[in-house]
CSV table of C-alpha atoms in Angstrom, one decimal:
chain,number,residue,atom,x,y,z
E,23,UNK,CA,-0.1,-0.4,0.2
E,24,UNK,CA,1.2,3.0,-0.8
E,25,UNK,CA,1.9,6.0,1.8
E,26,UNK,CA,1.0,9.6,1.9
E,27,UNK,CA,3.3,11.6,2.1
E,28,UNK,CA,2.7,14.7,5.3
E,29,UNK,CA,6.4,16.5,4.2
E,30,UNK,CA,8.6,16.9,1.2
E,31,UNK,CA,10.7,19.2,0.9
E,32,UNK,CA,12.9,19.0,-1.6
E,33,UNK,CA,16.1,21.5,-2.7
E,34,UNK,CA,18.6,20.9,-5.4
E,35,UNK,CA,17.6,17.5,-4.8
E,36,UNK,CA,15.4,14.9,-6.4
E,37,UNK,CA,14.2,11.2,-6.4
E,38,UNK,CA,13.5,9.3,-9.1
E,39,UNK,CA,10.2,8.0,-7.3
E,40,UNK,CA,8.0,10.3,-5.3
E,41,UNK,CA,9.3,9.1,-1.5
E,42,UNK,CA,12.1,6.6,-2.8
E,43,UNK,CA,14.9,5.5,-5.1
E,44,UNK,CA,17.5,7.2,-6.4
E,45,UNK,CA,18.2,10.1,-4.8
E,46,UNK,CA,20.1,13.0,-7.2
E,47,UNK,CA,21.5,16.2,-7.0
E,48,UNK,CA,19.9,18.7,-8.9
E,49,UNK,CA,23.1,20.4,-10.3
E,50,UNK,CA,25.0,17.9,-10.8
E,51,UNK,CA,22.9,15.0,-11.8
E,52,UNK,CA,24.8,12.6,-10.0
E,53,UNK,CA,23.1,9.8,-8.4
E,54,UNK,CA,23.9,10.7,-4.5
E,55,UNK,CA,22.6,7.7,-3.0
E,56,UNK,CA,18.9,5.2,-3.3
E,57,UNK,CA,16.9,5.7,-0.2
E,58,UNK,CA,14.9,2.7,0.8
E,59,UNK,CA,11.1,3.1,0.1
E,60,UNK,CA,9.8,1.1,2.6
E,61,UNK,CA,11.5,1.2,5.8
E,62,UNK,CA,11.9,4.6,6.9
E,63,UNK,CA,9.5,6.8,8.4
E,64,UNK,CA,11.4,10.4,8.3
E,65,UNK,CA,14.2,11.3,6.2
E,66,UNK,CA,16.2,14.9,7.2
E,67,UNK,CA,19.4,15.0,4.5
E,68,UNK,CA,21.7,17.9,4.3
E,69,UNK,CA,24.6,17.1,2.3
E,70,UNK,CA,26.6,19.8,-0.2
E,71,UNK,CA,27.7,17.3,-3.4
E,72,UNK,CA,31.2,17.1,-5.1
E,73,UNK,CA,30.3,19.0,-7.3
E,74,UNK,CA,29.7,22.0,-4.6
E,75,UNK,CA,25.9,22.3,-4.8
E,76,UNK,CA,24.4,22.2,-1.4
E,77,UNK,CA,21.3,19.9,-1.1
E,78,UNK,CA,19.2,19.1,1.0
E,79,UNK,CA,15.5,16.2,1.5
E,80,UNK,CA,12.9,16.3,4.5
E,81,UNK,CA,10.6,14.0,4.1
E,82,UNK,CA,7.6,11.7,6.2
E,83,UNK,CA,4.4,10.6,6.1
E,84,UNK,CA,0.8,11.3,7.3
E,85,UNK,CA,1.4,7.5,9.6
E,86,UNK,CA,5.0,8.5,11.0
E,87,UNK,CA,5.5,8.0,14.0
E,88,UNK,CA,7.4,10.3,16.6
E,89,UNK,CA,10.1,8.7,16.8
E,90,UNK,CA,12.9,7.9,19.5
E,91,UNK,CA,16.3,9.1,20.2
E,92,UNK,CA,19.2,6.7,20.1
E,93,UNK,CA,22.6,6.6,20.7
E,94,UNK,CA,22.7,3.4,18.3
E,95,UNK,CA,24.7,3.1,14.9
E,96,UNK,CA,23.6,2.6,12.2
E,97,UNK,CA,25.3,-0.7,10.7
E,98,UNK,CA,26.9,-0.8,7.0
E,99,UNK,CA,25.7,-4.1,5.2
E,100,UNK,CA,27.8,-3.7,2.1
E,101,UNK,CA,27.3,-0.6,1.1
E,102,UNK,CA,24.5,-0.1,2.6
E,103,UNK,CA,23.1,2.1,6.3
E,104,UNK,CA,21.2,-0.1,8.4
E,105,UNK,CA,19.2,-0.4,11.1
E,106,UNK,CA,21.1,-2.7,13.4
E,107,UNK,CA,17.8,-3.8,15.4
E,108,UNK,CA,16.2,-5.5,12.5
E,109,UNK,CA,19.2,-5.5,9.5
E,110,UNK,CA,16.7,-3.9,7.2
E,111,UNK,CA,18.0,-1.2,5.0
E,112,UNK,CA,17.8,2.2,5.0
E,113,UNK,CA,19.6,4.3,2.8
E,114,UNK,CA,22.2,4.1,0.9
E,115,UNK,CA,25.1,7.4,0.8
E,116,UNK,CA,27.6,7.4,-2.1
E,117,UNK,CA,30.4,9.2,0.4
E,118,UNK,CA,32.7,9.0,-3.1
E,119,UNK,CA,30.0,11.3,-4.6
E,120,UNK,CA,28.9,13.8,-1.4
E,121,UNK,CA,32.3,16.0,0.4
E,122,UNK,CA,29.7,15.9,3.5
E,123,UNK,CA,26.4,14.6,4.7
E,124,UNK,CA,24.0,14.9,7.9
E,125,UNK,CA,21.7,12.4,8.2
E,126,UNK,CA,18.8,11.8,10.5
E,127,UNK,CA,16.8,8.9,9.4
E,128,UNK,CA,13.4,6.8,11.4
E,129,UNK,CA,13.2,3.3,11.1
E,130,UNK,CA,10.0,2.3,9.8
E,131,UNK,CA,10.1,-0.8,12.4
E,132,UNK,CA,11.2,0.3,15.9
E,133,UNK,CA,10.6,3.5,15.4
E,134,UNK,CA,14.3,5.1,16.5
E,135,UNK,CA,15.6,7.8,15.0
E,136,UNK,CA,19.8,7.0,13.4
E,137,UNK,CA,21.9,10.0,13.1
E,138,UNK,CA,25.5,9.6,10.4
E,139,UNK,CA,27.1,13.0,9.9
E,140,UNK,CA,30.2,12.7,7.4
């Protein structure tokens, strides 16, 4: 079942579909990552692409939960940042395509808010 977006703010960023899939820098059209459709509840991403463009994405849904702060780290499985509770992939950030990023992502299943910076 498709989810209904409550907030969708994209700055210098575009997605392959409405709320997931490949993530692109609007300035250089480079693929900077992949957002898993069904495993996240809220995304806040700020990044600086290697082309110099600064991008931002905020996405959440009508049925999104508040989320719980946690100190756990996302785990890396292959190139995917995954929830440590169930190993479900949440997002992939292609480190070689961005010079820096700040990520807050809420896992839909455990409702933990994970933070990561580069």
